[in-house]
PDB file of C-alpha atoms in Angstrom:
ATOM      1  CA  MET A   1     -26.094  30.750 -35.116  1.00 43.00           C
ATOM      2  CA  SER A   2     -23.470  31.137 -32.467  1.00 43.00           C
ATOM      3  CA  ILE A   3     -26.074  31.001 -29.785  1.00 45.00           C
ATOM      4  CA  ASN A   4     -27.412  27.679 -31.074  1.00 49.00           C
ATOM      5  CA  HIS A   5     -23.901  26.330 -31.684  1.00 47.00           C
ATOM      6  CA  GLU A   6     -22.704  26.606 -28.144  1.00 45.00           C
ATOM      7  CA  PRO A   7     -25.301  24.320 -26.543  1.00 44.00           C
ATOM      8  CA  LYS A   8     -24.641  21.720 -29.233  1.00 45.00           C
ATOM      9  CA  ALA A   9     -20.940  21.766 -28.316  1.00 44.00           C
ATOM     10  CA  ARG A  10     -21.735  21.290 -24.700  1.00 43.00           C
ATOM     11  CA  GLU A  11     -23.993  18.508 -25.599  1.00 43.00           C
ATOM     12  CA  ARG A  12     -21.122  16.768 -27.379  1.00 43.00           C
ATOM     13  CA  THR A  13     -18.526  17.238 -24.647  1.00 43.00           C
ATOM     14  CA  THR A  14     -20.616  16.452 -21.570  1.00 41.00           C
ATOM     15  CA  PRO A  15     -21.733  12.832 -22.256  1.00 43.00           C
ATOM     16  CA  PRO A  16     -18.319  11.417 -22.526  1.00 42.00           C
ATOM     17  CA  GLU A  17     -17.332  12.997 -19.223  1.00 42.00           C
ATOM     18  CA  GLU A  18     -20.444  11.532 -17.633  1.00 40.00           C
ATOM     19  CA  SER A  19     -19.934   8.160 -19.113  1.00 41.00           C
ATOM     20  CA  GLY A  20     -16.290   8.193 -17.936  1.00 42.00           C
ATOM     21  CA  ARG A  21     -17.405   8.904 -14.459  1.00 43.00           C
ATOM     22  CA  THR A  22     -20.070   6.170 -14.724  1.00 41.00           C
ATOM     23  CA  ARG A  23     -17.409   3.635 -15.844  1.00 38.00           C
ATOM     24  CA  GLN A  24     -15.192   4.676 -12.852  1.00 43.00           C
ATOM     25  CA  GLU A  25     -18.143   4.247 -10.506  1.00 45.00           C
ATOM     26  CA  VAL A  26     -18.716   0.750 -11.886  1.00 40.00           C
ATOM     27  CA  THR A  27     -15.026  -0.006 -11.383  1.00 41.00           C
ATOM     28  CA  ASP A  28     -15.097   1.164  -7.772  1.00 51.00           C
ATOM     29  CA  ARG A  29     -18.121  -0.933  -7.017  1.00 49.00           C
ATOM     30  CA  HIS A  30     -17.056  -4.197  -8.538  1.00 50.00           C
ATOM     31  CA  HIS A  31     -13.228  -4.442  -8.809  1.00 77.00           C
ATOM     32  CA  PRO A  32     -12.308  -4.185  -5.145  1.00 81.00           C
ATOM     33  CA  VAL A  33     -13.632  -7.624  -4.417  1.00 79.00           C
ATOM     34  CA  LEU A  34     -11.606  -9.155  -7.329  1.00 82.00           C
ATOM     35  CA  LEU A  35      -8.400  -7.269  -6.199  1.00 83.00           C
ATOM     36  CA  VAL A  36      -8.641  -8.454  -2.648  1.00 80.00           C
ATOM     37  CA  LEU A  37      -9.175 -12.044  -3.849  1.00 79.00           C
ATOM     38  CA  LEU A  38      -6.195 -11.927  -6.079  1.00 82.00           C
ATOM     39  CA  GLY A  39      -4.104 -10.460  -3.206  1.00 81.00           C
ATOM     40  CA  GLY A  40      -5.241 -13.131  -0.936  1.00 76.00           C
ATOM     41  CA  LEU A  41      -4.011 -15.800  -3.431  1.00 77.00           C
ATOM     42  CA  CYS A  42      -0.564 -14.129  -3.508  1.00 81.00           C
ATOM     43  CA  ILE A  43      -0.540 -14.199   0.326  1.00 79.00           C
ATOM     44  CA  ALA A  44      -1.608 -17.859   0.288  1.00 77.00           C
ATOM     45  CA  GLY A  45       1.968 -19.165  -0.403  1.00 84.00           C
ATOM     46  CA  SER A  46       3.666 -16.931   2.160  1.00 89.00           C
ATOM     47  CA  ALA A  47       3.677 -19.405   5.067  1.00 88.00           C
ATOM     48  CA  VAL A  48       5.067 -22.154   2.831  1.00 89.00           C
ATOM     49  CA  PHE A  49       7.772 -19.867   1.582  1.00 92.00           C
ATOM     50  CA  VAL A  50       8.732 -19.076   5.202  1.00 93.00           C
ATOM     51  CA  LYS A  51       8.894 -22.737   6.055  1.00 91.00           C
ATOM     52  CA  LEU A  52      10.843 -23.801   3.041  1.00 92.00           C
ATOM     53  CA  SER A  53      13.386 -21.024   3.650  1.00 94.00           C
ATOM     54  CA  GLY A  54      14.374 -22.723   6.864  1.00 92.00           C
ATOM     55  CA  THR A  55      15.214 -19.366   8.503  1.00 94.00           C
ATOM     56  CA  SER A  56      14.438 -18.052  11.852  1.00 94.00           C
ATOM     57  CA  ALA A  57      11.310 -15.916  12.523  1.00 95.00           C
ATOM     58  CA  GLY A  58      13.315 -12.713  12.696  1.00 96.00           C
ATOM     59  CA  THR A  59      15.336 -13.443   9.584  1.00 96.00           C
ATOM     60  CA  ALA A  60      12.271 -14.355   7.524  1.00 96.00           C
ATOM     61  CA  ALA A  61      10.416 -11.188   8.554  1.00 96.00           C
ATOM     62  CA  PHE A  62      13.371  -8.869   8.086  1.00 97.00           C
ATOM     63  CA  PHE A  63      14.339 -10.161   4.589  1.00 97.00           C
ATOM     64  CA  ARG A  64      10.759 -10.323   3.477  1.00 95.00           C
ATOM     65  CA  CYS A  65      10.628  -6.559   3.864  1.00 96.00           C
ATOM     66  CA  THR A  66      14.187  -5.634   2.785  1.00 96.00           C
ATOM     67  CA  LEU A  67      14.020  -7.546  -0.332  1.00 96.00           C
ATOM     68  CA  ALA A  68      10.634  -6.120  -1.139  1.00 95.00           C
ATOM     69  CA  LEU A  69      11.998  -2.592  -0.807  1.00 96.00           C
ATOM     70  CA  VAL A  70      14.418  -3.260  -3.651  1.00 95.00           C
ATOM     71  CA  VAL A  71      11.327  -3.191  -5.826  1.00 94.00           C
ATOM     72  CA  LEU A  72       9.127  -0.876  -3.973  1.00 93.00           C
ATOM     73  CA  VAL A  73      11.516   2.095  -3.685  1.00 95.00           C
ATOM     74  CA  PRO A  74      12.005   2.607  -7.450  1.00 96.00           C
ATOM     75  CA  LEU A  75       8.193   2.254  -7.911  1.00 93.00           C
ATOM     76  CA  ALA A  76       7.594   4.758  -5.157  1.00 93.00           C
ATOM     77  CA  LEU A  77       9.923   7.277  -6.691  1.00 95.00           C
ATOM     78  CA  VAL A  78       8.072   6.895 -10.047  1.00 94.00           C
ATOM     79  CA  GLU A  79       4.841   7.578  -8.395  1.00 92.00           C
ATOM     80  CA  TYR A  80       6.244  10.502  -6.459  1.00 93.00           C
ATOM     81  CA  ARG A  81       7.353  12.170  -9.693  1.00 93.00           C
ATOM     82  CA  ARG A  82       3.967  11.438 -11.303  1.00 92.00           C
ATOM     83  CA  ILE A  83       1.556  12.660  -8.559  1.00 90.00           C
ATOM     84  CA  GLY A  84       3.661  14.032  -5.766  1.00 90.00           C
ATOM     85  CA  ALA A  85       4.365  13.182  -2.258  1.00 89.00           C
ATOM     86  CA  ARG A  86       1.920  11.486   0.201  1.00 90.00           C
ATOM     87  CA  PRO A  87       0.420  13.897   2.743  1.00 89.00           C
ATOM     88  CA  ARG A  88       2.220  13.956   6.051  1.00 90.00           C
ATOM     89  CA  ARG A  89      -0.854  12.800   8.086  1.00 90.00           C
ATOM     90  CA  LEU A  90      -1.310   9.765   5.824  1.00 91.00           C
ATOM     91  CA  TRP A  91       2.419   9.069   5.792  1.00 92.00           C
ATOM     92  CA  LYS A  92       2.245   8.715   9.647  1.00 93.00           C
ATOM     93  CA  LEU A  93      -0.659   6.258   9.263  1.00 92.00           C
ATOM     94  CA  ASP A  94       1.346   4.193   6.786  1.00 93.00           C
ATOM     95  CA  ALA A  95       4.392   4.200   9.108  1.00 96.00           C
ATOM     96  CA  ALA A  96       2.377   3.205  12.253  1.00 96.00           C
ATOM     97  CA  ALA A  97       0.754   0.415  10.077  1.00 95.00           C
ATOM     98  CA  GLY A  98       4.123  -0.834   9.087  1.00 96.00           C
ATOM     99  CA  VAL A  99       5.249  -1.230  12.650  1.00 97.00           C
ATOM    100  CA  LEU A 100       2.257  -3.490  13.347  1.00 96.00           C
ATOM    101  CA  LEU A 101       3.006  -5.358  10.183  1.00 95.00           C
ATOM    102  CA  GLY A 102       6.648  -6.049  11.221  1.00 96.00           C
ATOM    103  CA  VAL A 103       5.355  -7.389  14.594  1.00 97.00           C
ATOM    104  CA  ASP A 104       2.857  -9.566  12.789  1.00 95.00           C
ATOM    105  CA  TYR A 105       5.544 -11.027  10.460  1.00 95.00           C
ATOM    106  CA  VAL A 106       7.848 -12.011  13.284  1.00 97.00           C
ATOM    107  CA  LEU A 107       5.075 -13.553  15.381  1.00 96.00           C
ATOM    108  CA  TRP A 108       3.621 -15.361  12.408  1.00 94.00           C
ATOM    109  CA  ALA A 109       6.926 -16.836  11.344  1.00 94.00           C
ATOM    110  CA  ALA A 110       7.286 -18.073  14.985  1.00 94.00           C
ATOM    111  CA  SER A 111       3.826 -19.582  14.707  1.00 92.00           C
ATOM    112  CA  ILE A 112       4.809 -21.376  11.574  1.00 91.00           C
ATOM    113  CA  ALA A 113       7.814 -22.886  13.266  1.00 89.00           C
ATOM    114  CA  THR A 114       5.639 -24.328  16.083  1.00 89.00           C
ATOM    115  CA  VAL A 115       2.371 -25.490  14.442  1.00 85.00           C
ATOM    116  CA  GLY A 116       3.227 -25.536  10.675  1.00 84.00           C
ATOM    117  CA  ALA A 117       2.496 -23.321   7.672  1.00 83.00           C
ATOM    118  CA  SER A 118      -1.118 -24.294   7.055  1.00 79.00           C
ATOM    119  CA  ILE A 119      -2.343 -24.133  10.695  1.00 82.00           C
ATOM    120  CA  ALA A 120      -0.452 -20.875  11.337  1.00 85.00           C
ATOM    121  CA  THR A 121      -2.304 -19.284   8.387  1.00 81.00           C
ATOM    122  CA  VAL A 122      -5.518 -20.297   9.839  1.00 79.00           C
ATOM    123  CA  LEU A 123      -4.659 -18.961  13.268  1.00 81.00           C
ATOM    124  CA  ILE A 124      -3.781 -15.502  11.969  1.00 82.00           C
ATOM    125  CA  ASN A 125      -7.288 -15.176  10.773  1.00 76.00           C
ATOM    126  CA  ILE A 126      -8.233 -14.163  14.321  1.00 81.00           C
ATOM    127  CA  GLN A 127      -7.972 -10.780  12.471  1.00 80.00           C
ATOM    128  CA  VAL A 128     -11.526 -11.328  11.189  1.00 75.00           C
ATOM    129  CA  VAL A 129     -12.617 -10.766  14.736  1.00 79.00           C
ATOM    130  CA  VAL A 130     -10.261  -7.952  15.633  1.00 85.00           C
ATOM    131  CA  PHE A 131     -10.573  -5.934  12.344  1.00 82.00           C
ATOM    132  CA  PRO A 132     -14.392  -5.342  12.580  1.00 81.00           C
ATOM    133  CA  LEU A 133     -14.029  -4.608  16.310  1.00 85.00           C
ATOM    134  CA  LEU A 134     -11.458  -1.830  15.490  1.00 87.00           C
ATOM    135  CA  GLY A 135     -13.910  -0.439  12.915  1.00 82.00           C
ATOM    136  CA  ARG A 136     -16.584  -0.400  15.527  1.00 84.00           C
ATOM    137  CA  ILE A 137     -14.497   1.232  18.211  1.00 86.00           C
ATOM    138  CA  PHE A 138     -12.809   3.906  16.064  1.00 85.00           C
ATOM    139  CA  SER A 139     -14.998   4.441  13.056  1.00 80.00           C
ATOM    140  CA  LYS A 140     -18.403   3.520  14.582  1.00 81.00           C
ATOM    141  CA  THR A 141     -18.991   0.956  11.895  1.00 79.00           C
ATOM    142  CA  PRO A 142     -21.887  -1.163  13.144  1.00 80.00           C
ATOM    143  CA  LEU A 143     -21.447  -4.879  13.877  1.00 75.00           C
ATOM    144  CA  ALA A 144     -23.985  -7.459  12.871  1.00 71.00           C
ATOM    145  CA  ARG A 145     -25.679  -9.359  15.663  1.00 76.00           C
ATOM    146  CA  ARG A 146     -24.678 -12.528  13.930  1.00 75.00           C
ATOM    147  CA  PHE A 147     -21.076 -11.604  14.261  1.00 74.00           C
ATOM    148  CA  LEU A 148     -21.336 -11.277  18.014  1.00 75.00           C
ATOM    149  CA  VAL A 149     -23.288 -14.499  18.331  1.00 78.00           C
ATOM    150  CA  THR A 150     -20.753 -16.574  16.363  1.00 76.00           C
ATOM    151  CA  LEU A 151     -17.686 -15.195  18.112  1.00 77.00           C
ATOM    152  CA  PRO A 152     -17.395 -17.912  20.750  1.00 82.00           C
ATOM    153  CA  LEU A 153     -17.594 -20.517  17.931  1.00 83.00           C
ATOM    154  CA  MET A 154     -14.811 -18.729  16.088  1.00 77.00           C
ATOM    155  CA  LEU A 155     -12.573 -18.877  19.147  1.00 76.00           C
ATOM    156  CA  PHE A 156     -13.328 -22.521  19.711  1.00 83.00           C
ATOM    157  CA  GLY A 157     -12.444 -23.303  16.050  1.00 80.00           C
ATOM    158  CA  VAL A 158      -9.132 -21.454  16.590  1.00 75.00           C
ATOM    159  CA  ALA A 159      -8.394 -23.528  19.696  1.00 76.00           C
ATOM    160  CA  LEU A 160      -9.162 -26.746  17.686  1.00 80.00           C
ATOM    161  CA  ALA A 161      -7.118 -25.646  14.672  1.00 77.00           C
ATOM    162  CA  SER A 162      -4.085 -24.867  16.801  1.00 70.00           C
ATOM    163  CA  GLY A 163      -4.064 -28.327  18.365  1.00 74.00           C
ATOM    164  CA  SER A 164      -4.636 -26.952  21.793  1.00 70.00           C
ATOM    165  CA  LEU A 165      -7.573 -29.367  22.125  1.00 72.00           C
ATOM    166  CA  GLY A 166      -7.074 -32.988  21.358  1.00 68.00           C
ATOM    167  CA  VAL A 167      -3.820 -34.683  20.411  1.00 67.00           C
ATOM    168  CA  PRO A 168      -1.486 -32.238  18.460  1.00 65.00           C
ATOM    169  CA  VAL A 169       0.771 -33.156  15.596  1.00 68.00           C
ATOM    170  CA  ALA A 170       4.087 -34.617  16.842  1.00 62.00           C
ATOM    171  CA  GLY A 171       6.804 -32.031  17.150  1.00 62.00           C
ATOM    172  CA  SER A 172       4.374 -29.099  17.338  1.00 71.00           C
ATOM    173  CA  ASP A 173       3.743 -26.771  20.319  1.00 80.00           C
ATOM    174  CA  PRO A 174       0.063 -25.910  19.988  1.00 80.00           C
ATOM    175  CA  VAL A 175      -0.386 -23.697  22.885  1.00 83.00           C
ATOM    176  CA  LEU A 176       2.685 -21.510  22.098  1.00 89.00           C
ATOM    177  CA  GLY A 177       1.792 -21.650  18.420  1.00 87.00           C
ATOM    178  CA  GLY A 178      -1.752 -20.500  19.246  1.00 85.00           C
ATOM    179  CA  ILE A 179      -0.529 -17.602  21.284  1.00 90.00           C
ATOM    180  CA  TYR A 180       1.915 -16.497  18.582  1.00 93.00           C
ATOM    181  CA  GLY A 181      -0.802 -16.903  15.885  1.00 90.00           C
ATOM    182  CA  ALA A 182      -3.466 -14.881  17.839  1.00 89.00           C
ATOM    183  CA  ALA A 183      -1.029 -12.117  18.641  1.00 94.00           C
ATOM    184  CA  ALA A 184       0.077 -11.915  14.960  1.00 94.00           C
ATOM    185  CA  GLY A 185      -3.589 -11.861  13.938  1.00 91.00           C
ATOM    186  CA  CYS A 186      -4.204  -8.827  16.321  1.00 93.00           C
ATOM    187  CA  ALA A 187      -1.234  -6.909  14.829  1.00 95.00           C
ATOM    188  CA  TYR A 188      -2.349  -7.844  11.338  1.00 90.00           C
ATOM    189  CA  ALA A 189      -5.800  -6.573  12.007  1.00 91.00           C
ATOM    190  CA  GLY A 190      -4.344  -3.255  13.199  1.00 93.00           C
ATOM    191  CA  TYR A 191      -2.212  -2.986  10.045  1.00 91.00           C
ATOM    192  CA  LEU A 192      -5.291  -3.592   7.800  1.00 85.00           C
ATOM    193  CA  TYR A 193      -7.282  -1.015   9.689  1.00 89.00           C
ATOM    194  CA  LEU A 194      -4.606   1.761   9.537  1.00 90.00           C
ATOM    195  CA  MET A 195      -4.000   1.033   5.815  1.00 84.00           C
ATOM    196  CA  ARG A 196      -7.776   1.317   5.191  1.00 80.00           C
ATOM    197  CA  LEU A 197      -7.783   4.679   6.961  1.00 83.00           C
ATOM    198  CA  GLY A 198      -4.972   6.029   4.844  1.00 77.00           C
ATOM    199  CA  GLY A 199      -6.042   4.519   1.605  1.00 69.00           C
ATOM    200  CA  GLY A 200      -8.067   5.953  -1.207  1.00 58.00           C
ATOM    201  CA  GLN A 201      -5.968   9.127  -1.803  1.00 68.00           C
ATOM    202  CA  GLY A 202      -4.491   8.322  -5.140  1.00 77.00           C
ATOM    203  CA  HIS A 203      -1.199   6.830  -3.837  1.00 83.00           C
ATOM    204  CA  PHE A 204      -0.753   3.106  -4.200  1.00 82.00           C
ATOM    205  CA  VAL A 205       2.987   2.460  -4.039  1.00 88.00           C
ATOM    206  CA  GLN A 206       4.111   4.959  -1.431  1.00 91.00           C
ATOM    207  CA  PRO A 207       1.929   3.682   1.419  1.00 90.00           C
ATOM    208  CA  VAL A 208       3.083   0.110   0.760  1.00 88.00           C
ATOM    209  CA  GLY A 209       6.648   1.184   0.576  1.00 93.00           C
ATOM    210  CA  THR A 210       6.494   3.234   3.809  1.00 94.00           C
ATOM    211  CA  ALA A 211       4.690   0.416   5.594  1.00 94.00           C
ATOM    212  CA  THR A 212       7.259  -2.159   4.433  1.00 94.00           C
ATOM    213  CA  ALA A 213      10.208   0.085   5.412  1.00 96.00           C
ATOM    214  CA  THR A 214       8.906   0.506   9.002  1.00 97.00           C
ATOM    215  CA  ALA A 215       7.923  -3.149   9.084  1.00 97.00           C
ATOM    216  CA  ALA A 216      11.623  -3.964   8.324  1.00 97.00           C
ATOM    217  CA  LEU A 217      12.619  -1.764  11.199  1.00 97.00           C
ATOM    218  CA  ALA A 218      10.128  -3.401  13.581  1.00 97.00           C
ATOM    219  CA  ALA A 219      11.277  -6.877  12.408  1.00 97.00           C
ATOM    220  CA  LEU A 220      14.914  -5.820  12.866  1.00 97.00           C
ATOM    221  CA  VAL A 221      14.268  -4.836  16.537  1.00 97.00           C
ATOM    222  CA  LEU A 222      11.888  -7.552  17.600  1.00 96.00           C
ATOM    223  CA  GLY A 223      13.340 -10.280  15.524  1.00 95.00           C
ATOM    224  CA  GLY A 224      16.935  -9.294  16.403  1.00 94.00           C
ATOM    225  CA  LEU A 225      16.283  -9.297  20.128  1.00 95.00           C
ATOM    226  CA  TRP A 226      14.178 -12.478  20.115  1.00 94.00           C
ATOM    227  CA  THR A 227      15.449 -14.979  17.468  1.00 91.00           C
ATOM    228  CA  GLY A 228      18.336 -13.155  15.992  1.00 93.00           C
ATOM    229  CA  ILE A 229      18.723 -12.249  12.350  1.00 95.00           C
ATOM    230  CA  ASP A 230      21.246 -14.120  10.220  1.00 93.00           C
ATOM    231  CA  LEU A 231      22.183 -14.132   6.530  1.00 92.00           C
ATOM    232  CA  PRO A 232      20.329 -16.971   4.816  1.00 90.00           C
ATOM    233  CA  SER A 233      22.573 -19.833   3.928  1.00 87.00           C
ATOM    234  CA  GLY A 234      22.391 -21.220   0.454  1.00 90.00           C
ATOM    235  CA  TRP A 235      20.644 -20.187  -2.764  1.00 93.00           C
ATOM    236  CA  ALA A 236      17.504 -22.127  -1.923  1.00 94.00           C
ATOM    237  CA  ALA A 237      16.926 -20.027   1.185  1.00 95.00           C
ATOM    238  CA  TRP A 238      17.525 -16.838  -0.757  1.00 95.00           C
ATOM    239  CA  GLY A 239      15.151 -18.083  -3.402  1.00 96.00           C
ATOM    240  CA  TRP A 240      12.299 -18.764  -1.075  1.00 95.00           C
ATOM    241  CA  LEU A 241      12.711 -15.455   0.740  1.00 96.00           C
ATOM    242  CA  THR A 242      12.806 -13.648  -2.601  1.00 96.00           C
ATOM    243  CA  ALA A 243       9.584 -15.392  -3.615  1.00 94.00           C
ATOM    244  CA  LEU A 244       8.140 -14.411  -0.196  1.00 93.00           C
ATOM    245  CA  ALA A 245       9.147 -10.751  -0.733  1.00 94.00           C
ATOM    246  CA  LEU A 246       7.983 -10.334  -4.294  1.00 93.00           C
ATOM    247  CA  ILE A 247       4.760 -12.359  -4.210  1.00 92.00           C
ATOM    248  CA  GLY A 248       3.661 -12.241  -0.647  1.00 86.00           C
ATOM    249  CA  GLN A 249       4.700  -8.646  -0.073  1.00 84.00           C
ATOM    250  CA  VAL A 250       5.109  -6.530  -3.104  1.00 89.00           C
ATOM    251  CA  LEU A 251       2.475  -7.996  -5.452  1.00 88.00           C
ATOM    252  CA  ALA A 252      -0.099  -8.839  -2.773  1.00 83.00           C
ATOM    253  CA  TRP A 253      -0.157  -5.422  -1.135  1.00 76.00           C
ATOM    254  CA  LEU A 254       0.130  -3.399  -4.352  1.00 80.00           C
ATOM    255  CA  ILE A 255      -3.043  -5.191  -5.404  1.00 83.00           C
ATOM    256  CA  MET A 256      -4.917  -4.992  -2.163  1.00 78.00           C
ATOM    257  CA  THR A 257      -3.975  -1.532  -0.850  1.00 70.00           C
ATOM    258  CA  PRO A 258      -6.142   0.438  -3.329  1.00 75.00           C
ATOM    259  CA  ALA A 259      -9.042  -2.079  -2.743  1.00 77.00           C
ATOM    260  CA  LEU A 260      -9.320  -2.164   0.939  1.00 69.00           C
ATOM    261  CA  PRO A 261     -10.634   1.444   1.475  1.00 71.00           C
ATOM    262  CA  ARG A 262     -13.578   0.748  -0.882  1.00 77.00           C
ATOM    263  CA  LEU A 263     -14.876  -2.202   1.306  1.00 76.00           C
ATOM    264  CA  ALA A 264     -16.450  -2.391   4.648  1.00 72.00           C
ATOM    265  CA  PRO A 265     -14.141  -3.849   7.339  1.00 63.00           C
ATOM    266  CA  HIS A 266     -16.099  -7.160   7.710  1.00 64.00           C
ATOM    267  CA  VAL A 267     -16.278  -7.622   3.952  1.00 70.00           C
ATOM    268  CA  SER A 268     -12.518  -7.214   3.599  1.00 68.00           C
ATOM    269  CA  ALA A 269     -11.955  -9.654   6.496  1.00 63.00           C
ATOM    270  CA  ALA A 270     -14.223 -12.205   5.015  1.00 65.00           C
ATOM    271  CA  LEU A 271     -12.612 -12.056   1.494  1.00 71.00           C
ATOM    272  CA  LEU A 272      -9.128 -12.576   2.999  1.00 65.00           C
ATOM    273  CA  LEU A 273     -10.286 -15.974   4.227  1.00 64.00           C
ATOM    274  CA  LEU A 274      -9.377 -17.384   0.714  1.00 64.00           C
ATOM    275  CA  HIS A 275      -5.663 -17.453   1.492  1.00 68.00           C
ATOM    276  CA  PRO A 276      -5.896 -19.773   4.551  1.00 72.00           C
ATOM    277  CA  VAL A 277      -7.868 -22.265   2.475  1.00 71.00           C
ATOM    278  CA  MET A 278      -5.112 -22.210  -0.197  1.00 75.00           C
ATOM    279  CA  ALA A 279      -2.382 -22.329   2.506  1.00 78.00           C
ATOM    280  CA  ILE A 280      -3.869 -25.559   4.018  1.00 79.00           C
ATOM    281  CA  LEU A 281      -3.697 -27.186   0.603  1.00 78.00           C
ATOM    282  CA  LEU A 282      -0.163 -25.939  -0.087  1.00 79.00           C
ATOM    283  CA  GLY A 283       0.986 -27.012   3.376  1.00 82.00           C
ATOM    284  CA  MET A 284      -0.302 -30.599   2.758  1.00 82.00           C
ATOM    285  CA  ALA A 285       1.449 -30.454  -0.523  1.00 82.00           C
ATOM    286  CA  ILE A 286       4.818 -30.062   1.206  1.00 83.00           C
ATOM    287  CA  GLY A 287       4.150 -32.818   3.668  1.00 82.00           C
ATOM    288  CA  GLU A 288       2.274 -31.290   6.536  1.00 82.00           C
ATOM    289  CA  ARG A 289      -0.510 -33.552   7.968  1.00 81.00           C
ATOM    290  CA  PRO A 290      -2.783 -31.691  10.366  1.00 80.00           C
ATOM    291  CA  THR A 291      -4.896 -34.003  12.660  1.00 81.00           C
ATOM    292  CA  ALA A 292      -8.596 -34.571  11.874  1.00 83.00           C
ATOM    293  CA  LEU A 293      -9.474 -32.253  14.848  1.00 83.00           C
ATOM    294  CA  GLN A 294      -7.256 -29.478  13.509  1.00 80.00           C
ATOM    295  CA  LEU A 295      -8.818 -29.755  10.071  1.00 83.00           C
ATOM    296  CA  GLY A 296     -12.166 -29.738  11.701  1.00 85.00           C
ATOM    297  CA  GLY A 297     -11.185 -26.500  13.496  1.00 81.00           C
ATOM    298  CA  CYS A 298     -10.122 -24.979  10.292  1.00 78.00           C
ATOM    299  CA  VAL A 299     -13.441 -25.787   8.699  1.00 84.00           C
ATOM    300  CA  LEU A 300     -15.303 -24.399  11.658  1.00 83.00           C
ATOM    301  CA  VAL A 301     -13.308 -21.197  11.597  1.00 76.00           C
ATOM    302  CA  LEU A 302     -13.919 -20.653   7.999  1.00 74.00           C
ATOM    303  CA  LEU A 303     -17.652 -21.588   8.159  1.00 80.00           C
ATOM    304  CA  VAL A 304     -18.270 -19.357  11.220  1.00 76.00           C
ATOM    305  CA  VAL A 305     -16.585 -16.282   9.637  1.00 67.00           C
ATOM    306  CA  TRP A 306     -18.486 -16.800   6.365  1.00 71.00           C
ATOM    307  CA  VAL A 307     -21.768 -16.928   8.149  1.00 73.00           C
ATOM    308  CA  ALA A 308     -20.945 -13.946  10.324  1.00 64.00           C
ATOM    309  CA  ASN A 309     -20.146 -11.988   7.333  1.00 59.00           C
ATOM    310  CA  ARG A 310     -23.208 -12.638   5.077  1.00 61.00           C
ATOM    311  CA  THR A 311     -24.936  -9.513   6.374  1.00 49.00           C
ATOM    312  CA  PRO A 312     -24.388  -7.312   3.313  1.00 47.00           C
ATOM    313  CA  GLN A 313     -25.942  -9.950   1.001  1.00 46.00           C
ATOM    314  CA  GLU A 314     -28.941 -10.291   3.255  1.00 46.00           C
ATOM    315  CA  ARG A 315     -29.459  -6.502   3.344  1.00 47.00           C
ATOM    316  CA  ARG A 316     -29.545  -6.440  -0.489  1.00 52.00           C
ATOM    317  CA  ARG A 317     -32.021  -9.268  -0.560  1.00 51.00           C
ATOM    318  CA  GLY A 318     -34.081  -7.537   2.067  1.00 46.00           C
ATOM    319  CA  GLY A 319     -33.966  -4.295   0.053  1.00 45.00           C
ATOM    320  CA  LYS A 320     -35.270  -6.147  -2.975  1.00 49.00           C
ATOM    321  CA  GLY A 321     -38.033  -7.734  -0.987  1.00 45.00           C
ATOM    322  CA  GLU A 322     -39.125  -4.384   0.256  1.00 40.00           C
ATOM    323  CA  GLN A 323     -39.338  -2.995  -3.166  1.00 44.00           C
ATOM    324  CA  ARG A 324     -41.423  -5.856  -4.344  1.00 43.00           C
ATOM    325  CA  LYS A 325     -43.869  -5.340  -1.511  1.00 43.00           C
ATOM    326  CA  SER A 326     -44.205  -1.753  -2.355  1.00 37.00           C
TER     327      SER A 326
END
């Protein structure tokens, strides 16, 4: 009886474990896309928050990070007590990523001041070019031929969107804004790449907290030397900066950090295109009026990146076609 009983016990306990793993595998396959899209929605309002705060580039970047740490530090301590400390090697990646993020925030805020919130958010999406290139250089992730072919169109669209071509909006500085936006996009791509390398290890809050802390330091140095950092004047400025920190920093990156390592670089970059679309609508809602050429450039940028990043879907379709032929 005992000999027959043991296999039955094993049969009862094994299926739940296997089914649990199956459910986790399903979650890993499907939820990352949704998480990145939700994070993109949180980021969409960031440029508008910066503009409405009326603060300098350095001030907006620094307080975006320091106010976020008020929430992130307690959450990181809870995570530390629950699952332990982040490995030292990964901690270094998080810290390095944060430096790039701080540089990105300062340059991006400067771009918002020169070309407006909606256009600056489109310009920073030069990251969709840089991010896959970093994956190719350092991780040997292959690039689709379509990506390389559409690259010149992407850059042309960025030039149109910034206002460097045609007649820009009165009061804007399209060339300087384009430079700031492109530089911010490069720093942002480096941040995404390093966070992707250090992700997927069970820690969600600690990497975001570390990156935010070093971003604050980078913003303090770069912003302090460049534009200066001042205390926001008035409750309205504090309110917009708090919204920027809690929605655009804490919520957005706590949502996206665990999702990015599960996606290929070009897929992550393509999904993040949702937030410039929303940012254009939000910018127009607060009175920004891009020119027809700038809007055309925005549309061109989004279309080119969408076309360049359709490769995974085509591979799946190709795979189905091959199965049918066989």
